[in-house]
Coordinates of C-alpha atoms in Angstrom, one line a residue:
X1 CA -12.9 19.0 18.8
X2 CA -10.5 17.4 16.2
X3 CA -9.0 20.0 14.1
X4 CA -7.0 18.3 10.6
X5 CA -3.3 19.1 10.4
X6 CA -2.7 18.6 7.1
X7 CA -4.3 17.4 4.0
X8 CA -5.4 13.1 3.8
X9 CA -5.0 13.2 7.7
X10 CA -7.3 10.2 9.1
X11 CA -7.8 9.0 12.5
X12 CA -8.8 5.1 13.0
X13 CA -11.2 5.6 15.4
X14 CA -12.5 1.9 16.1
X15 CA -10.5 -1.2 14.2
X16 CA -11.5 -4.6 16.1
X17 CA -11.4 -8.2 14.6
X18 CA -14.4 -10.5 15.8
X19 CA -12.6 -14.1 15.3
X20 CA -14.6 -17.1 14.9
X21 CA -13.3 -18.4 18.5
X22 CA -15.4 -15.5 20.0
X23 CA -12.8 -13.0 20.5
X24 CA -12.7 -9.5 19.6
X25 CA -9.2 -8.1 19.1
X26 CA -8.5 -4.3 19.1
X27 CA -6.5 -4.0 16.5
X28 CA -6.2 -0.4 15.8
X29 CA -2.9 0.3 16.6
X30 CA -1.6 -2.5 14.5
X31 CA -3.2 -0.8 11.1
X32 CA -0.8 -0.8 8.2
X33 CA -3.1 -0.2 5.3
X34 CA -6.8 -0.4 4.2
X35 CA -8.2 0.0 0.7
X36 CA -12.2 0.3 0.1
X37 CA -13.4 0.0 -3.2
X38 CA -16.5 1.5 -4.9
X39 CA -18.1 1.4 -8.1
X40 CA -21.6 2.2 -9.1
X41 CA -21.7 -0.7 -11.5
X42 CA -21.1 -3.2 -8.5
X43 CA -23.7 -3.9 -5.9
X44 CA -21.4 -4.4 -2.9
X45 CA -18.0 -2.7 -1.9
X46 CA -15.0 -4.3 -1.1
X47 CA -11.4 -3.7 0.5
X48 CA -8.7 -5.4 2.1
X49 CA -6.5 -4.4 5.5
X50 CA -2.7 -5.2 6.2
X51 CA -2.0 -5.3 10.0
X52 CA 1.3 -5.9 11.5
X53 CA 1.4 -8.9 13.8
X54 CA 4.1 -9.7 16.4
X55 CA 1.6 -12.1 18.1
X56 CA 1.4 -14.4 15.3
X57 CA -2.3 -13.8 15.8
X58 CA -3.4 -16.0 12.5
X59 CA -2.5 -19.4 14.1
X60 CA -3.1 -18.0 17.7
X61 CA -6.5 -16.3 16.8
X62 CA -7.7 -18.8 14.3
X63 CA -7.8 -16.0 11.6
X64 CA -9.4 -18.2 8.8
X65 CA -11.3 -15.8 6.4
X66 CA -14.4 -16.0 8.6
X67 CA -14.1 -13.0 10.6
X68 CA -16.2 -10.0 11.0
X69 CA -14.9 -6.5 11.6
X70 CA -16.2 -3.3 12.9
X71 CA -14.1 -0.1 11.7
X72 CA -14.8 3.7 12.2
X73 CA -12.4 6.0 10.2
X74 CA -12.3 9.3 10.4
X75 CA -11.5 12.7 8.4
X76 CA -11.0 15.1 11.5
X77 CA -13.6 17.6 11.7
X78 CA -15.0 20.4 14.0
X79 CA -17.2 18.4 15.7
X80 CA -15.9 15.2 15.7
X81 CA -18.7 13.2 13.9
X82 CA -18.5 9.9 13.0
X83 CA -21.6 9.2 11.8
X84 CA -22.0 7.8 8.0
X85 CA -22.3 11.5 6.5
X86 CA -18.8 12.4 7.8
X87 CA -17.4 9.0 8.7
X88 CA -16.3 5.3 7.5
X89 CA -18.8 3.8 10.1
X90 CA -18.9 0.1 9.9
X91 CA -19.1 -0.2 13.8
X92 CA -23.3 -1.7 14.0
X93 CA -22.7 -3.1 10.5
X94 CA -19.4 -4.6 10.7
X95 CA -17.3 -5.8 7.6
X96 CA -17.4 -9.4 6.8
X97 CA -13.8 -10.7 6.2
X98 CA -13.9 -13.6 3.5
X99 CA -10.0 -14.1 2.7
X100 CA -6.3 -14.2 4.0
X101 CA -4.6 -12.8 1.1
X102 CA -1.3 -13.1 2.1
X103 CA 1.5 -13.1 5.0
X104 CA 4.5 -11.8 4.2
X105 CA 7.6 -12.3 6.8
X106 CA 9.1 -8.6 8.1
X107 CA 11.7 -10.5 10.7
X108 CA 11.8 -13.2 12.9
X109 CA 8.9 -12.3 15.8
X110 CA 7.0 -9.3 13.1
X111 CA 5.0 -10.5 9.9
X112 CA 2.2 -8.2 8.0
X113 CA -1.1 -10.5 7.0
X114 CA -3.8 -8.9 4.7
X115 CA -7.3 -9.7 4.9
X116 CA -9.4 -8.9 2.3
X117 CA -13.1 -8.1 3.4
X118 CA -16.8 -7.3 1.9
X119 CA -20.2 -6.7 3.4
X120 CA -22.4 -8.4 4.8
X121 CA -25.0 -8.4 2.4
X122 CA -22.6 -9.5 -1.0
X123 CA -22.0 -12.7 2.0
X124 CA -25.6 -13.3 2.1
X125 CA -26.5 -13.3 -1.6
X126 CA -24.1 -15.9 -1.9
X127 CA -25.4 -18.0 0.5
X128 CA -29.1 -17.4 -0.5
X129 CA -31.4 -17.2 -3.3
X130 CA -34.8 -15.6 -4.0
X131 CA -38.0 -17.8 -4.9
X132 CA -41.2 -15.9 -4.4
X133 CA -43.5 -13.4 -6.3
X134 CA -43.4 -9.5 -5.8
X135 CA -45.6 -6.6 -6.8
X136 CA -45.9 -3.3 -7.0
X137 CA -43.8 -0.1 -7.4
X138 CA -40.1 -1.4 -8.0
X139 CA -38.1 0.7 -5.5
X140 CA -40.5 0.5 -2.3
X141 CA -42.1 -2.6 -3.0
X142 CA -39.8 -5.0 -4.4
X143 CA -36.3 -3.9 -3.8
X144 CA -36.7 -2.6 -0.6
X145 CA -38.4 -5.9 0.4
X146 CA -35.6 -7.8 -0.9
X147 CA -32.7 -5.9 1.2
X148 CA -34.9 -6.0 4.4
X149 CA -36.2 -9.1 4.2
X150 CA -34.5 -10.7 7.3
X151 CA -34.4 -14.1 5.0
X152 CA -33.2 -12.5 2.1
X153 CA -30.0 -9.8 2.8
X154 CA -31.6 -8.7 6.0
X155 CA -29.9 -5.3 5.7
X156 CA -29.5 -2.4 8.1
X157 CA -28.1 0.1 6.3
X158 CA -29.3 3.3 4.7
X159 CA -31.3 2.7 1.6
X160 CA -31.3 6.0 -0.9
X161 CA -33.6 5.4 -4.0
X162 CA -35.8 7.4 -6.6
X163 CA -39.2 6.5 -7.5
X164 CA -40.0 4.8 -10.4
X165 CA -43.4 5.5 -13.0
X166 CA -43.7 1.4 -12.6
X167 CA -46.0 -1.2 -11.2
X168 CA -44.5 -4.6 -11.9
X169 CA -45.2 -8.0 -10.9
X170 CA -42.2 -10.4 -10.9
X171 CA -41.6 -13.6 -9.9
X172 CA -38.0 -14.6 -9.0
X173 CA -37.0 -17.8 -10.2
X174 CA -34.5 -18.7 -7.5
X175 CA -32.1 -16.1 -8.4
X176 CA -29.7 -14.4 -6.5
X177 CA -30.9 -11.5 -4.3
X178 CA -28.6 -8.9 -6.2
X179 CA -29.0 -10.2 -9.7
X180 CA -33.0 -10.2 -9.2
X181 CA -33.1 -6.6 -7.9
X182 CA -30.6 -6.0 -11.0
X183 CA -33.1 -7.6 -13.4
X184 CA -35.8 -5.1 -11.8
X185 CA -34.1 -2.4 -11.9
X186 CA -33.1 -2.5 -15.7
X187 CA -36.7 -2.7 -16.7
X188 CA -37.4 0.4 -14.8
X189 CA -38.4 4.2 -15.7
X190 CA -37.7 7.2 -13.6
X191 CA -40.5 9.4 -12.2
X192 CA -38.5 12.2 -12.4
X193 CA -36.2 12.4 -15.1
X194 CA -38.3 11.8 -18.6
X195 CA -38.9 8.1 -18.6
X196 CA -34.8 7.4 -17.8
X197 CA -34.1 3.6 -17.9
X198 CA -30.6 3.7 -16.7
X199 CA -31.6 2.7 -13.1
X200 CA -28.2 1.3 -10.9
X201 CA -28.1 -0.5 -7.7
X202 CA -24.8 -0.5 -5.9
X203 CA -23.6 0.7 -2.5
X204 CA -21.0 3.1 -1.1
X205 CA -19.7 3.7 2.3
X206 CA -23.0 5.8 3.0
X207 CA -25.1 2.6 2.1
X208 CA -27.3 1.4 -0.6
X209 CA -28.6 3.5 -3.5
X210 CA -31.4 2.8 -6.4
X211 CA -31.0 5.7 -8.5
X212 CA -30.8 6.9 -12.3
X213 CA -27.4 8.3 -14.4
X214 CA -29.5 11.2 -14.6
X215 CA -30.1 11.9 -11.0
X216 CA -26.9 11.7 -10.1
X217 CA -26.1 14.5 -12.9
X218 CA -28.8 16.6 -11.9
X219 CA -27.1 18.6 -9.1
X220 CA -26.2 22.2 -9.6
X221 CA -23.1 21.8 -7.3
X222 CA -20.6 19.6 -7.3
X223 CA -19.8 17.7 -4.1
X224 CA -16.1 18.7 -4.3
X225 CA -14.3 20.5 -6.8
X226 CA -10.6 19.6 -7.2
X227 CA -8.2 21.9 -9.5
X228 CA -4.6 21.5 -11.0
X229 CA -2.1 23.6 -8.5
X230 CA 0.6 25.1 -9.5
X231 CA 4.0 23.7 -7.3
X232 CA 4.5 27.7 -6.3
X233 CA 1.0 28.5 -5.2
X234 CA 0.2 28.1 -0.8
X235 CA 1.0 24.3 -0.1
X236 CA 0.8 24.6 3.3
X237 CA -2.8 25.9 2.9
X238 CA -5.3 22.7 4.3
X239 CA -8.1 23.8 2.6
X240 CA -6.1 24.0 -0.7
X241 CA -4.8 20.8 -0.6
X242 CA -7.9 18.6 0.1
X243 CA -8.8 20.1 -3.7
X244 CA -5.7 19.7 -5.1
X245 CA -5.0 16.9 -7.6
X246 CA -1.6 15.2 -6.8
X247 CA -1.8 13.6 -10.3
X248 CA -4.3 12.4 -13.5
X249 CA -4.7 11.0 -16.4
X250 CA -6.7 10.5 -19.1
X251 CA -7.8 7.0 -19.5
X252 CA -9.8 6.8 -22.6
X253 CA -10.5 9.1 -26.2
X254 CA -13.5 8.4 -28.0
X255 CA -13.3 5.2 -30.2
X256 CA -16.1 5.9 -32.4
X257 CA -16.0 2.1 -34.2
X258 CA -16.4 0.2 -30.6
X259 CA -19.5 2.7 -29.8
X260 CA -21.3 1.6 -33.3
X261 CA -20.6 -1.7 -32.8
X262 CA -22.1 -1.1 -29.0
X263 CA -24.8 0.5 -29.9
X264 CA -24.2 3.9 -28.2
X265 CA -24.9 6.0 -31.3
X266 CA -27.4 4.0 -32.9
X267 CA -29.4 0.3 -33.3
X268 CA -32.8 -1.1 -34.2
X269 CA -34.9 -3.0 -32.0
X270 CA -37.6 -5.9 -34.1
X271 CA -39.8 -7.1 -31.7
X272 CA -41.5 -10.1 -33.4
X273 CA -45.0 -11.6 -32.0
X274 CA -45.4 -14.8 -33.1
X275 CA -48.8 -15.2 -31.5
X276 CA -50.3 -12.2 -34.1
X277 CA -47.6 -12.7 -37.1
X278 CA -46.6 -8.9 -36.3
X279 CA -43.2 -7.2 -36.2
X280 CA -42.4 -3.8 -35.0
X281 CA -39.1 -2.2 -35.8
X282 CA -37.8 0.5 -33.2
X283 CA -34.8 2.8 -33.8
X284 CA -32.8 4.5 -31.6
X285 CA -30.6 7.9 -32.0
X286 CA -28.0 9.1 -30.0
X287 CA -27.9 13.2 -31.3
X288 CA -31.7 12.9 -31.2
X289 CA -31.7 11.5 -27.5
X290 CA -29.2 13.8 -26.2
X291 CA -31.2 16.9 -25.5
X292 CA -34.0 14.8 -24.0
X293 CA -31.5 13.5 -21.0
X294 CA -29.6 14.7 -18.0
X295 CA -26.1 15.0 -18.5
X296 CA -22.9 16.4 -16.4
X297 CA -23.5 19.9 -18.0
X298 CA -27.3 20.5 -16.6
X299 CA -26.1 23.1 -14.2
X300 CA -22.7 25.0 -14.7
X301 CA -20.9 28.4 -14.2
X302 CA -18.4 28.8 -17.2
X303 CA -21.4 28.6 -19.9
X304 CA -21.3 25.1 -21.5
X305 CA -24.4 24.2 -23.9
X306 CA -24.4 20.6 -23.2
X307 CA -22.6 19.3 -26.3
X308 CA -22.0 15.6 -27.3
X309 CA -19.1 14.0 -26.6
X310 CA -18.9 13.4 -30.8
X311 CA -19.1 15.8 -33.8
X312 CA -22.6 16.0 -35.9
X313 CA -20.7 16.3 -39.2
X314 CA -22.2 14.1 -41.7
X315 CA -20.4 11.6 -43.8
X316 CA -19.8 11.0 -47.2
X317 CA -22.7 9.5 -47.8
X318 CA -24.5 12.6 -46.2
X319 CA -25.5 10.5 -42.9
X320 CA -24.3 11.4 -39.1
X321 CA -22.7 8.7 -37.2
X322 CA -26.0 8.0 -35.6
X323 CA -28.1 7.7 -38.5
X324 CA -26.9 4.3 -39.2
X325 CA -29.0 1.6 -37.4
X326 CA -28.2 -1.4 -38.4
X327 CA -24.9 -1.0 -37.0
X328 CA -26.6 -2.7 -33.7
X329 CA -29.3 -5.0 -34.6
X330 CA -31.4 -6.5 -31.1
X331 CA -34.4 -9.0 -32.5
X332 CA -36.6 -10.1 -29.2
X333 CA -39.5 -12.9 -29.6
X334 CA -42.9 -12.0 -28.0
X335 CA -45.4 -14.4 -27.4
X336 CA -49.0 -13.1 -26.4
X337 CA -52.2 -11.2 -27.7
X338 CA -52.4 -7.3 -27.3
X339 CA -55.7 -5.6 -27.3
X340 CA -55.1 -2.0 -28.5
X341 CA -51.5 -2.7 -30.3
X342 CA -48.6 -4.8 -30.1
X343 CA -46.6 -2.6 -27.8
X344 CA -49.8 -0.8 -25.6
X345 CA -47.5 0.3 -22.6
X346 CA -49.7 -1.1 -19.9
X347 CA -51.7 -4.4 -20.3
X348 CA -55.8 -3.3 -21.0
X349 CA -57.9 -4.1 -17.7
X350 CA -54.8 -4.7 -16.0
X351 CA -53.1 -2.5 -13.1
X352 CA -49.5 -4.4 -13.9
X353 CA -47.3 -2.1 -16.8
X354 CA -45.4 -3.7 -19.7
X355 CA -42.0 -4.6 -19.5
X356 CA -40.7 -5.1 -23.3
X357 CA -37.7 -3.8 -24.4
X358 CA -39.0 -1.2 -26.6
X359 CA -39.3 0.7 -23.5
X360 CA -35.7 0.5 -21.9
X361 CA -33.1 -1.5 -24.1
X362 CA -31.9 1.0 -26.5
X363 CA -31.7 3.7 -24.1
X364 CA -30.0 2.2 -21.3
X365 CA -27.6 0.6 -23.6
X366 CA -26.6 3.5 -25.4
X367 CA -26.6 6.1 -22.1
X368 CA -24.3 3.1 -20.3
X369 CA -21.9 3.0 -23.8
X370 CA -21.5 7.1 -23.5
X371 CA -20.4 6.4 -20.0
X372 CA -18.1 4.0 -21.0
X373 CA -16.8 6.1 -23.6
X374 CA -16.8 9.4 -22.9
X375 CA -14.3 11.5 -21.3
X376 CA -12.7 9.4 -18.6
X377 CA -10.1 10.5 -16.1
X378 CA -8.3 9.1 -12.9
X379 CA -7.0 11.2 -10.3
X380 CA -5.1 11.4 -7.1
X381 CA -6.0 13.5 -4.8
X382 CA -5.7 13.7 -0.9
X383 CA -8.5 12.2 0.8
X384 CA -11.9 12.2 2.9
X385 CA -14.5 10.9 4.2
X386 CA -17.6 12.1 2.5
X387 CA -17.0 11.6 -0.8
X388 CA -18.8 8.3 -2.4
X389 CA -19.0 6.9 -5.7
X390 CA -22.1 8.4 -8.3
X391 CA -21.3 12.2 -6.6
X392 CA -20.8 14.3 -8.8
X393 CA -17.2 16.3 -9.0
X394 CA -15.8 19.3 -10.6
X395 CA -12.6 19.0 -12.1
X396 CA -10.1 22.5 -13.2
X397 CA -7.1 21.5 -15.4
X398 CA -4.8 23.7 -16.9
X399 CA -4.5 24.3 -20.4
X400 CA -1.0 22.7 -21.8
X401 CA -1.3 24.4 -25.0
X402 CA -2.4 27.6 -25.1
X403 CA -0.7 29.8 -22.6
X404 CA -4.1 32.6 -22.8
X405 CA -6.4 30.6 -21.4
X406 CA -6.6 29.3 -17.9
X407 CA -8.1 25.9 -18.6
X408 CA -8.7 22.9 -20.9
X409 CA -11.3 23.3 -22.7
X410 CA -12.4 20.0 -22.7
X411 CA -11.6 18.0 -19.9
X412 CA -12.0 20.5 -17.4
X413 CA -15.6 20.4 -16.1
X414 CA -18.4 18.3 -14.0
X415 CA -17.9 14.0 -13.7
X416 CA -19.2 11.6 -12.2
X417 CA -17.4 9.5 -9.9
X418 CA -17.6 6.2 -11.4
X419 CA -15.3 4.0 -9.3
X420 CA -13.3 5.1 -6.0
X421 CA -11.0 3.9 -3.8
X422 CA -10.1 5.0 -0.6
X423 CA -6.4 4.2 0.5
X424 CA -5.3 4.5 4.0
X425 CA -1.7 4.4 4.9
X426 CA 0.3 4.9 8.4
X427 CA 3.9 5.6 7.6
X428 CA 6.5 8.0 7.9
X429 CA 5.2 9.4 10.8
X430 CA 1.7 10.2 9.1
X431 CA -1.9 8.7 8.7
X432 CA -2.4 9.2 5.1
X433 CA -5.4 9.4 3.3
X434 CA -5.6 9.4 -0.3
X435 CA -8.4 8.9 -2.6
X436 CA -8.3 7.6 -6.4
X437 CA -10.6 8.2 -8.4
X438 CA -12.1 7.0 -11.9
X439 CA -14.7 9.8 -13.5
X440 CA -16.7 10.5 -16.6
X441 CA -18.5 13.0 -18.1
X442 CA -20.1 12.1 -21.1
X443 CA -20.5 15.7 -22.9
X444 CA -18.0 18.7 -23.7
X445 CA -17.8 22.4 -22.7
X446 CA -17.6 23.5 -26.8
X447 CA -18.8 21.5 -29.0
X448 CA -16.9 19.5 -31.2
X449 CA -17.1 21.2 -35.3
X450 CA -19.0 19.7 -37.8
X451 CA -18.0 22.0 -41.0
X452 CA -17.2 18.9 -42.5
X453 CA -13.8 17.0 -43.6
X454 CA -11.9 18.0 -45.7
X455 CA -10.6 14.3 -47.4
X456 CA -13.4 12.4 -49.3
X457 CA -12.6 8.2 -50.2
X458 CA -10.9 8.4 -53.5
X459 CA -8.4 6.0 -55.3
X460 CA -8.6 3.4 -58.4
X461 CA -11.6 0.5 -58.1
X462 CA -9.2 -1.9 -60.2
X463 CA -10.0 -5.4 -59.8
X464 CA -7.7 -7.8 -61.4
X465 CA -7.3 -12.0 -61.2
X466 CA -4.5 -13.4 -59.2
X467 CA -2.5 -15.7 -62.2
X468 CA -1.8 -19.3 -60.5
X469 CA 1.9 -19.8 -60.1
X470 CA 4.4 -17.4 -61.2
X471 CA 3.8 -14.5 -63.5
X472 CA 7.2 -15.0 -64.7
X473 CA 7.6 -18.0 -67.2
X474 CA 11.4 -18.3 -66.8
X475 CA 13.4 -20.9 -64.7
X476 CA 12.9 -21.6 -61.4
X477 CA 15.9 -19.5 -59.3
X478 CA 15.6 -21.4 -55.6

């Protein structure tokens, strides 16, 4: 049994390069670096790998960017897994190397090359595009059948996805395989989680996931929680130090004129059907919304009531900042005759649902906008293995201002891990592991005030006409 020394310890269990000449090089002792990237708004992950080579292996080995390469890395654990759940496993489903980045020239006889690599299906939906009708429930029926099909990405891996209220019937008109199960998914209401449209496909080292913003929120404990330590509290403690940030910072505040103009707090949908000469006019508010969604804050200990990540003061013209609109203005053209209304959810007689944007635009936008402005950190922390991008973290900061209480009381609590990237070093004597980490959490422990402020627009409406030429009839001076 492998017991971990010290905090980011990693073991690389299986590194071998499978060259297009039919050779299969270990190269695990030759490891220098590997980054794997993850975002849940990408569909594949990526990475590269720095090896040291005193072999010249890219000229003798025909290393061209056409490689495929099977990796197992490990966090050490009690009973030495190194299956997906505990492990890096890319052993059955190997990596598929696409470029040689660079060489760069240590001595004489030692260089270090750096290949950067994807997966195997982001190499396929290049290559291949999707042509063919599909029916049925979204996630089992269409998406599923699109990563299995062995013409289509033909993958392997896991496949973790929540059930739709849908039945659709789409034809693909030669699109690529990912941007057709992105044009599904967007159209798409969770079963679960009040009609959600914020469905995301992307993958992780785990494997493949079809799942709302709101699922991933609605868990009442975090997958990891990692807390500010003090220099002077146990650092030779393991355990402490896998939940210790090494550093952070905040990468974004609110900036409330990008959201309007995005949409997050509020817009207006016209959906014109020129068949009937009708129009319908939707609108969509973010304070109104918020209570009906999932956010970070569904399940907590330290008594937060879900607040927004702005303030419901109203203006001086007595309106919220999401009681404006036409701030975001989205006009769609329909073309077809409804029996029952022009938006009936489901076509009458029919078993295939509606898929108009009344149903999913707004909502999605404005859920995706509070992701992307809300309450964004980036930490460093030491890493492992089973932590994947769309988990949901717990983060403990201290407070820098007020020397009474323990923690901030706004950025400490539950995020989301947007984007992650695991970076493996051997040096100094070590096999480091640490793991970076973009979150977000898109609502605040206490919420914000909204007594009003205090300044009201003021000053002197003079209006006055610009004279031509000089106002000053004397001589000219230059």
């Amino acid at each position: 049994m492998a017991e971990i020394n010290y905090a980011g310890e990693f073991i690389v269990s299986e590194c071998i390069l499978c060259t297009v000449g039919g050779l299969e090089l270990d190269l695990t002792e030759q490891v220098a670096s590997i980054a794997i990237f993850e975002d849940i708004f990408q569909n594949s992950i990526t990475g590269n790998i720095s090896f040291v080579d005193t072999n010249n292996l890219t000229a003798n080995a025909s290393i061209i960017g056409q490689e495929k390469l099977k990796l197992i890395l490990v966090t050490p654990n009690a009973d030495d897994r190194t299956d997906r759940e505990m492990a890096i496993n890319f052993s059955d489903t190997p990596l598929h190397v696409y470029q040689v980045a660079s060489t760069v020239n240590i001595n004489d006889r030692t260089k270090v090359f750096t290949l950067q690599f994807t997966t195997g299906e982001m190499i396929r939906n290049n290559n291949i595009r999707v042509a063919q009708a599909y029916e049925g429930e979204p996630a089992k029926e269409i998406i599923t059948k699109v990563l299995r099909d062995p013409e289509l990405l033909n993958s392997k891996k896991e496949f973790y996805y929540e059930e739709t209220t849908n039945l659709f019937k789409f034809i693909a008109p030669n699109m690529r395989p990912f941007d057709f199960i992105n044009k599904v998914g967007q159209r798409c209401l969770s079963k679960e989680y009040n009609f959600s449209p914020t469905f995301l496909f992307y993958e992780t080292i785990k494997g493949y996931f079809f799942r709302t913003v709101d699922s991933m929120m609605d868990r009442k404990n975090p997958r990891m929680v990692f807390r500010e330590v003090t220099p002077n509290e146990d650092v030779d403690n393991v355990g402490l130090n896998l939940t210790n940030i090494l550093d952070y910072e905040q990468l974004n505040s609110t900036d409330t004129l990008f959201n309007k103009r995005s949409g997050m707090y509020s817009s207006k949908l016209t959906l014109l059907d020129v068949y009937n000469k009708h129009y319908e006019i939707f609108e969509h508010d973010y304070l109104k919304e918020f209570p009906n969604e999932i956010h970070a804050d569904e399940f907590n200990n330290y008594g937060s009531s879900q607040s927004p990540i702005v303030s419901e003061v109203s203006d001086d013209y007595g309106s919220k900042i999401s009681e404006y609109p036409d701030s975001k203005h989205y006009v769609q053209m329909i073309e077809r005759d409804t029996v029952g209304g022009l938006l009936n959810p489901a076509y009458e007689g029919k078993s295939i649902d509606y898929t108009g944007t009344d149903l999913w635009l707004q909502k999605r936008r404005s859920r995706y906008a509070a992701i992307e402005g809300g309450i964004s950190l980036r930490l460093k922390v030491n890493g492992n293995t089973t932590l994947q991008a769309g988990d949901l973290i717990g983060v403990v900061l201290k407070n820098q201002t007020d020397a009474e209480s323990a923690q901030d009381p706004y950025l400490t609590g539950r995020y989301i891990v947007r984007k992650l990237r695991h970076q493996f070093e051997k040096g100094a004597g070590q096999m480091k592991h640490t793991l970076h980490i973009e979150c977000i959490r898109d609502t605040v422990q206490k919420a914000y005030p909204s007594s009003g402020v205090a300044a009201a627009d003021g000053g002197n409406g003079k209006e006055e006409v610009i004279p031509r030429g000089s106002a000053d009839p004397g001589n000219v001076i230059f």
